[in-house]
Coordinates of C-alpha atoms and ligand atoms in Angstrom, one line a residue:
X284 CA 11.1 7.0 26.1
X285 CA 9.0 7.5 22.8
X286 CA 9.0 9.7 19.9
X287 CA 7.2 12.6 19.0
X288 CA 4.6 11.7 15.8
X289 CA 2.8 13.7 13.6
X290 CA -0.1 12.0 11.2
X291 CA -0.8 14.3 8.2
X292 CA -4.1 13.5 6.7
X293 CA -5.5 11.8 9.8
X294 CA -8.8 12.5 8.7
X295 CA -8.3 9.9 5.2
X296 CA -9.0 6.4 4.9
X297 CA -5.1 6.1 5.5
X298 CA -4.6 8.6 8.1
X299 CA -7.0 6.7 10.4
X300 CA -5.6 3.3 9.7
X301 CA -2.3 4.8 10.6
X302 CA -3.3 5.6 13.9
X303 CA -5.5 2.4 14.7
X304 CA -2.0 0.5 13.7
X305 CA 0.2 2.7 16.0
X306 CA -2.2 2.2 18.9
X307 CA -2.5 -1.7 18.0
X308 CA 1.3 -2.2 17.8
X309 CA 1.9 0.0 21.1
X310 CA 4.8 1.8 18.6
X311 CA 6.3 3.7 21.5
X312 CA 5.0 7.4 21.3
X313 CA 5.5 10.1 24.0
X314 CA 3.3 13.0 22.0
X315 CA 1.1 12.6 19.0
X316 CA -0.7 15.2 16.7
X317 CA -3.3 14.8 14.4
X318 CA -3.3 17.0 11.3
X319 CA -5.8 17.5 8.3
X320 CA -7.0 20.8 5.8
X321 CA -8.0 23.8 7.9
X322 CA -12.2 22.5 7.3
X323 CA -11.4 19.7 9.3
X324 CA -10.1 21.7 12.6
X325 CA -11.8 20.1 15.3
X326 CA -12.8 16.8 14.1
X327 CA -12.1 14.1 16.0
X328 CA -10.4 10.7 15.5
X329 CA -9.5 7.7 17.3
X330 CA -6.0 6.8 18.7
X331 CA -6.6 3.8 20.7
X332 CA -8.9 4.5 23.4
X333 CA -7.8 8.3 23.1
X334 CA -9.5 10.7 21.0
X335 CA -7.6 13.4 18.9
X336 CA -8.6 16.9 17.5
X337 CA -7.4 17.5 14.6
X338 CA -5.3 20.9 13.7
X339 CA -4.6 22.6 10.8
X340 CA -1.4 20.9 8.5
X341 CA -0.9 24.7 6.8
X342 CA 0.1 26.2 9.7
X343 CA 1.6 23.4 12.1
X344 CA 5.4 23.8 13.3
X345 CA 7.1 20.9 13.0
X346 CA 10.6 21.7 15.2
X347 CA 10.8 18.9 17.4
X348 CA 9.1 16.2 16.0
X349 CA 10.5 13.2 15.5
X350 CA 8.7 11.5 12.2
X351 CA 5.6 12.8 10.2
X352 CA 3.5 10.2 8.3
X353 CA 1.7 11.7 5.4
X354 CA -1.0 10.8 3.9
X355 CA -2.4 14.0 2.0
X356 CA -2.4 13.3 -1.3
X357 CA 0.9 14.2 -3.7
X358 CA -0.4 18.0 -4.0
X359 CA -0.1 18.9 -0.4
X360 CA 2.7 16.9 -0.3
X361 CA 4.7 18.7 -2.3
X362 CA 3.6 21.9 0.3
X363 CA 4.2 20.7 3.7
X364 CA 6.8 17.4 3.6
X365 CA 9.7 19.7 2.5
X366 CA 8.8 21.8 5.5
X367 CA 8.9 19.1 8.0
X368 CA 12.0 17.5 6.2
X369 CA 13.5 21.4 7.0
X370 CA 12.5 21.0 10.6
X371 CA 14.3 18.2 11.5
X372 CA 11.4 15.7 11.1
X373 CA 11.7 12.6 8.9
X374 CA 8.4 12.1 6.6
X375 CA 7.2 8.7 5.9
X376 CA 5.3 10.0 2.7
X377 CA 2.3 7.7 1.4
X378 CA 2.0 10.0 -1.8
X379 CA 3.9 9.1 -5.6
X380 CA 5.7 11.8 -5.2
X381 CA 8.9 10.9 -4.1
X382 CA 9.0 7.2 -4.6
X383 CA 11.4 7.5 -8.0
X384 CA 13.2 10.4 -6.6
X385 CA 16.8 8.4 -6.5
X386 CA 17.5 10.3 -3.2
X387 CA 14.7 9.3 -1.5
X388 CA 14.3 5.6 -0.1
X389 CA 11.4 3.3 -1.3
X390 CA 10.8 0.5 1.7
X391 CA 8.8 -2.5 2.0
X392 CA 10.4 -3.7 5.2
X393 CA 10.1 -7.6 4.4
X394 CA 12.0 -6.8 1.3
X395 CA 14.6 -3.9 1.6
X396 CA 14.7 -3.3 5.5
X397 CA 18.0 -1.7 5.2
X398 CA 17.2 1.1 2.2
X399 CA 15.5 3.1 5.4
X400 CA 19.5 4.1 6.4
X401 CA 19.8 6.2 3.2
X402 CA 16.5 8.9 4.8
X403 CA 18.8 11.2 5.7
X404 CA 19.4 12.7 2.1
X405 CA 16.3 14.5 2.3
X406 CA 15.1 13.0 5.8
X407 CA 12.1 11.7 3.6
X408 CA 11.1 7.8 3.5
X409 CA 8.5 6.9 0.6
X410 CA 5.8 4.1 0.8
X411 CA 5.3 2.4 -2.3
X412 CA 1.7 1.5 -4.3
X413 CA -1.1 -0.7 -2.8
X414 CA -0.5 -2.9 -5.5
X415 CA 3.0 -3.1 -5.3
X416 CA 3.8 -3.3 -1.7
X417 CA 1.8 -6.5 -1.5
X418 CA 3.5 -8.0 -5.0
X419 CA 6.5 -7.5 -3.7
X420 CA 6.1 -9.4 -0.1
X421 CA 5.0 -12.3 -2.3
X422 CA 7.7 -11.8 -4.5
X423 CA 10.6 -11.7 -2.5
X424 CA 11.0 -15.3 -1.1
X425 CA 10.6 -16.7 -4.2
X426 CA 12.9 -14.4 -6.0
X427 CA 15.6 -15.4 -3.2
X428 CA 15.3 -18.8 -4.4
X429 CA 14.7 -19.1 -8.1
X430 CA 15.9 -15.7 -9.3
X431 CA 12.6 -14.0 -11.1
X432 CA 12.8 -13.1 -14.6
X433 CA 9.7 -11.8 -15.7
X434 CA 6.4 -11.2 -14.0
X435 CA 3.1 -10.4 -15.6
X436 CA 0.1 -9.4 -13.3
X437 CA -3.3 -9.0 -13.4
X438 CA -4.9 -6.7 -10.2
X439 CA -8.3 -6.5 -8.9
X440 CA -7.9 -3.1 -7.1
X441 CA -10.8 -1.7 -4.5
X442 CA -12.5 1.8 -4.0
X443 CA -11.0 2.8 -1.1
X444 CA -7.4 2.5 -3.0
X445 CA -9.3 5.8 -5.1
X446 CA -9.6 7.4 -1.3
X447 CA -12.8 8.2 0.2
X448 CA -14.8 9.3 -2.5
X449 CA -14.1 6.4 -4.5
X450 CA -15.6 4.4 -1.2
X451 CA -18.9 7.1 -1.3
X452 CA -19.3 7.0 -4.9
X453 CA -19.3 3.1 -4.9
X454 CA -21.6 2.9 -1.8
X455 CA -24.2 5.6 -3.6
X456 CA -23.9 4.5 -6.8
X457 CA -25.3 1.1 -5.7
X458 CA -28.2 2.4 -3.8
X459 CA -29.0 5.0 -6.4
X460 CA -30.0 1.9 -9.2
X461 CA -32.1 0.5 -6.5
X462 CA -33.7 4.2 -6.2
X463 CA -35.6 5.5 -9.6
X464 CA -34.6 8.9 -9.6
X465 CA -31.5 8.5 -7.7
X466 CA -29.1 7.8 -10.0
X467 CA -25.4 8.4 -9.3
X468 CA -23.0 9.4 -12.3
X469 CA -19.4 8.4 -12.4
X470 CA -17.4 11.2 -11.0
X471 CA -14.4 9.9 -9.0
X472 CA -14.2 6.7 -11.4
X473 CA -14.7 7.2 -15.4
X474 CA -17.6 4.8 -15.6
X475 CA -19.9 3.3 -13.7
X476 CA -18.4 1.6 -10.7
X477 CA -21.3 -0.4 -9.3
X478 CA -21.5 -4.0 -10.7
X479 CA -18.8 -3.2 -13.0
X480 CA -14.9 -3.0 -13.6
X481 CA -13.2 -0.5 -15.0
X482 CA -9.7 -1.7 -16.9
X483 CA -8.3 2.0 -16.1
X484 CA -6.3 3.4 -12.7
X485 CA -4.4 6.8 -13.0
X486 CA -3.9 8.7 -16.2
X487 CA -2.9 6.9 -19.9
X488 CA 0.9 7.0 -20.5
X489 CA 1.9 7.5 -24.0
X490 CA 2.3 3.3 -24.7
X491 CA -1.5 2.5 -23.7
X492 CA -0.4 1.4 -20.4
X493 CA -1.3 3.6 -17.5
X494 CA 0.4 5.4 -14.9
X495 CA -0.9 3.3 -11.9
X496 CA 0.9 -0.1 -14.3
X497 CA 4.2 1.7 -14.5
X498 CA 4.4 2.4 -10.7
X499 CA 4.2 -1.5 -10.3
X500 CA 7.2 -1.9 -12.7
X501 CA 9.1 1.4 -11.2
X502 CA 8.1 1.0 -8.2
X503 CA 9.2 -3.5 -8.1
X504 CA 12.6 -2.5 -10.2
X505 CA 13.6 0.0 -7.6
X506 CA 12.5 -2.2 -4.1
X507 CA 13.3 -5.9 -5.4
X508 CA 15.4 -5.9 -8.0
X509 CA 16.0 -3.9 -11.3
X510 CA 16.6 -6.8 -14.0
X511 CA 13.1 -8.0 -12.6
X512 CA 10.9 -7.5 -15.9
X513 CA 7.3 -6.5 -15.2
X514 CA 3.9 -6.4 -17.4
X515 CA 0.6 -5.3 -15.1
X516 CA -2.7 -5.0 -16.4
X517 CA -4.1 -2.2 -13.4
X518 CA -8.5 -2.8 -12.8
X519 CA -11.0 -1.3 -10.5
X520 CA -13.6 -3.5 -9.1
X521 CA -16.1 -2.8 -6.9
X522 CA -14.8 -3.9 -4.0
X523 CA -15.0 -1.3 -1.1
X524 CA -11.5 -2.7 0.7
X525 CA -8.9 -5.5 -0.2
X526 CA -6.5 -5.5 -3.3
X527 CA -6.2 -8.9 -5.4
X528 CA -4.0 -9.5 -7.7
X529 CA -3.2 -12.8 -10.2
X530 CA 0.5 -12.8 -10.6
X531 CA 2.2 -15.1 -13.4
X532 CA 6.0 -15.8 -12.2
X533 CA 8.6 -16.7 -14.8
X534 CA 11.7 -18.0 -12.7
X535 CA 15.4 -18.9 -13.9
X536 CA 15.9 -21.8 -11.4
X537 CA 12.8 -24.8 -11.0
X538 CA 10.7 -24.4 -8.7
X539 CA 8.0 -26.6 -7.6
X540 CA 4.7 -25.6 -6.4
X541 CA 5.5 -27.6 -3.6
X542 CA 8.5 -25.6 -2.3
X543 CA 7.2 -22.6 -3.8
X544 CA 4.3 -23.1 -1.3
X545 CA 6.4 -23.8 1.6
X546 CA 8.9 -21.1 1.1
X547 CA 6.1 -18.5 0.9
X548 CA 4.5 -20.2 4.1
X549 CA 8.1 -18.9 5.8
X550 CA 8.3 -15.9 4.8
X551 CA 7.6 -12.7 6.5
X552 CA 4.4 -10.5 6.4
X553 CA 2.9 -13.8 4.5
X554 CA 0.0 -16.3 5.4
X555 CA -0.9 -18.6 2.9
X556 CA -4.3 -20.4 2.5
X557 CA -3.9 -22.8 -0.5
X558 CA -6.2 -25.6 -0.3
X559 CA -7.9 -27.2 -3.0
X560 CA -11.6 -27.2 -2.5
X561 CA -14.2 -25.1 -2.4
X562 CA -13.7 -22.2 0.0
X563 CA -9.9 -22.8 0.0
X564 CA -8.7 -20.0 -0.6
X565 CA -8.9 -16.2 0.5
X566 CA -11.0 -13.3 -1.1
X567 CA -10.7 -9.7 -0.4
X568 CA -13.2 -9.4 2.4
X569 CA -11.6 -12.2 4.4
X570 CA -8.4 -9.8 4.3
X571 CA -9.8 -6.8 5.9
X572 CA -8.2 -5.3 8.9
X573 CA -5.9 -7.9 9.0
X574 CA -2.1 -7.3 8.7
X575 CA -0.8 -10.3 6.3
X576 CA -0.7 -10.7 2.9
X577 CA -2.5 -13.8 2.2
X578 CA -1.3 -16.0 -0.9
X579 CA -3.8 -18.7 -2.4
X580 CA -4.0 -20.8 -5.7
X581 CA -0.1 -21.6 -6.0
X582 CA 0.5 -23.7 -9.1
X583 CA 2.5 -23.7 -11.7
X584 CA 2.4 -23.0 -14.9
X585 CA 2.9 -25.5 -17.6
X586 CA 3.5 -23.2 -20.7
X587 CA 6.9 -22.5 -19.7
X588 CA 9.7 -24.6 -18.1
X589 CA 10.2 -22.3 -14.7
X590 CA 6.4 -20.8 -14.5
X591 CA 4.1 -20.4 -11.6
X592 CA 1.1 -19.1 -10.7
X593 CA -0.4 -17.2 -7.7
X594 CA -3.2 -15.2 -6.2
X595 CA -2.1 -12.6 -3.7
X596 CA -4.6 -10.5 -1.3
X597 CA -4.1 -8.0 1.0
X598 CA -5.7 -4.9 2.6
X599 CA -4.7 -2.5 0.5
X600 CA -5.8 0.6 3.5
X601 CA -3.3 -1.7 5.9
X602 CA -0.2 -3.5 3.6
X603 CA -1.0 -1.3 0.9
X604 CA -0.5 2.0 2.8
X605 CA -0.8 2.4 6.2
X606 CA 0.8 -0.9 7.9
X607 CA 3.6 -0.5 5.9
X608 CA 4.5 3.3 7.1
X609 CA 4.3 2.0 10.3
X610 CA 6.6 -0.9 9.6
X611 CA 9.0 2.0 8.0
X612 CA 8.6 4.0 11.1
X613 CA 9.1 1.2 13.4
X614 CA 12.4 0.2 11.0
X615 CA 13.8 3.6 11.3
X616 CA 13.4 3.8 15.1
X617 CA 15.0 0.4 15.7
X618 CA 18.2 1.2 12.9
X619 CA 18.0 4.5 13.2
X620 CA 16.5 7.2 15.8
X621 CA 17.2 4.8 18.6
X622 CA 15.4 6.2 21.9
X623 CA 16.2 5.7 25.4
Ligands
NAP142 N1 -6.0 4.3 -0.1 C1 -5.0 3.5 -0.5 O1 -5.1 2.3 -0.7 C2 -3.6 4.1 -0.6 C3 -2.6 3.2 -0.7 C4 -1.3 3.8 -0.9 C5 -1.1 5.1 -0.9 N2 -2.2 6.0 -0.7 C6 -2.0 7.4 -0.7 O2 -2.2 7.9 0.6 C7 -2.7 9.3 0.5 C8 -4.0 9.4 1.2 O3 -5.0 8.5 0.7 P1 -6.4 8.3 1.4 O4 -6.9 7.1 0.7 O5 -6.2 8.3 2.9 O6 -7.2 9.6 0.9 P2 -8.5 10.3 1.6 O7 -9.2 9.3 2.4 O8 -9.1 11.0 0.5 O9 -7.8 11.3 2.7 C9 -7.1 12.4 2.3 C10 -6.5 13.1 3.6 O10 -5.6 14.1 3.2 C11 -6.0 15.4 3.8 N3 -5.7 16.5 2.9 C12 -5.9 16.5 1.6 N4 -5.5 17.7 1.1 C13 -5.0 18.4 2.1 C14 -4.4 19.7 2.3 N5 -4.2 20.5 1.3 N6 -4.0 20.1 3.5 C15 -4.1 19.2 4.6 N7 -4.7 18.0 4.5 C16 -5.1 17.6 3.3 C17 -7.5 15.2 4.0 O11 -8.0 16.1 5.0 P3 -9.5 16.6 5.0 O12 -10.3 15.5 5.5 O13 -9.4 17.8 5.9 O14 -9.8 17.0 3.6 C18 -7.6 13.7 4.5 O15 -7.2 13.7 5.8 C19 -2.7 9.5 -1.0 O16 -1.5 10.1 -1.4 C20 -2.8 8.2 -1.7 O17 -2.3 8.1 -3.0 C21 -3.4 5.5 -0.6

């Protein structure tokens, strides 16, 4: 016996990685309905070797549903999720908005497995960041080990984090220069995407920092462990798909590159590809459609006693969003809304 699952913005770069990952992982389904905004009534998308039609979110019923994974965007969010959550249904939300809601779990199943139990405050489960979900996979072991003071990262985040325009604007701003006449101006991103990076993700907070750098230091406090200090610098690259990030680990306990390395190469959710030579290590495209997050150029770092370095990749559409609600979804069937 399977559940009943609804997937709110199947028509997204996240929506349709959802249901490729359902289909891969055979999560045990008896009924499944894909929803989008009323213009996309009709259109079609793949759930294995089944194709769906997608209805209309605004006026779906969701009595009787098991679990809804959203991925609409924190506006419609705020609509529909509460009227599912009314229903009966448990929402596995992809949006910000109810990650720092203290009634509402944050899970990155590697790392907090068992915060899925407290759902049934508002029977709604949020996913975290791209950025952070993969940080904090990489994070985790080493924290176990050699308790983590202070962390200061760097990310290298791509287009399709910005959804699909950020993928179409990318895509058409590089053919436009090649074009005369054709130009593309930035619209989704603030400047000019192609052949550039832009040091600027979400909207300025009042410190200079911006919001998309708080969520990693909310957003790691709240799923790892609060006394955890973080600094991120947040940047746009034009990559289409895969996150990257540089992540400087300040540790209270020595540890060695050596068993840093090892430990990491246990640990769930992580592959790591760490040799030194040319080649040896992974870059963003290597990543995508894959499930891990892959950890290269481990090292440490000889300004401070208990310092390492790292480079973490993942695929920001899979770890970063969609994987992960799966991995929630499959968490809170196994602890939680046992079937059969
Ligand atoms: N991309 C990432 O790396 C990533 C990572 C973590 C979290 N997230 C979050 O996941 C969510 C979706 O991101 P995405 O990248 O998949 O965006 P996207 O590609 O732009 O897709 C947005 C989806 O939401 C639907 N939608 C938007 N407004 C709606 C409304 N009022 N009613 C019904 N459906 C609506 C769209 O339907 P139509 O096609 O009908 O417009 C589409 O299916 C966002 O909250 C984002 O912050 C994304």
């Amino acid at each position: 016996m399977g559940y009943r699952v609804v997937i709110a913005g199947a028509t997204g770069n996240v929506g349709r990685e959802m249901l490729n990952i359902l289909a891969e992982r055979e999560f045990p389904i008896d009924e499944i309905v894909a929803l989008a905004s009323r213009k996309s009534i009709g259109t079609e998308v793949s759930f294995g070797d089944k194709t769906l039609k997608t209805k209309d979110l605004d006026t779906f019923d969701f009595t009787g549903w098991d679990m809804a994974l959203f991925a609409v965007g924190s506006d419609a969010t705020k609509t529909y999720a509460p009227k599912a959550a009314a229903s009966g249904c448990v929402v596995i939300d992809n949006s910000s908005l109810y990650r720092y809601d203290p009634d509402v779990p944050l899970v990155v199943p590697e790392v907090n497995a068992e915060a899925v139990d407290g759902y049934k405050k508002k029977m709604i489960i949020a996913n975290p960041n791209c950025s952070t979900a993969q940080m904090v996979v990489a994070l985790k072991p080493l924290h176990d080990r050699a308790r983590i003071k202070r962390v200061v990262v760097s990310t290298y985040q791509s287009v399709s984090g910005a959804g699909k325009e950020g993928i179409d604007e990318l895509w058409n701003q590089t053919k436009g220069l090649y074009v005369p006449g054709q130009e593309v101006a930035p619209s989704k991103f603030t400047k000019q995407i192609a052949f550039n990076v832009i040091p600027h993700i979400d909207v300025f907070l009042d410190d200079g920092s911006t919001k998309e750098e708080w969520k990693m230091v909310a957003e790691t406090k709240k799923i790892l462990d609060k006394s955890i200090k973080v600094t991120a610098t947040c940047v746009r690259v034009p990559v289409f798909v895969g996150h990257s990030e540089s992540i400087n680990i300040e540790t209270e306990d020595f540890l060695d590159e050596h068993e840093a390395r090892d430990i990491l190469r246990e640990a769930p959710g992580i592959l790591v590809v760490d040799k030194r030579e040319n080649g040896g290590y992974i870059t963003p495209i290597e990543c995508v459609g894959e499930y891990a997050t892959y950890i290269s150029r481990i090292r440490q770092d000889s300004t401070i006693d208990n310092g390492l370095n790292l480079w973490c990749v993942s695929d920001n559409l899979r770890k970063g969003a969609a994987l992960n609600a799966v991995q929630i979804a499959e968490t809170l069937g196994k602890r939680c809304l046992k079937k059969g």
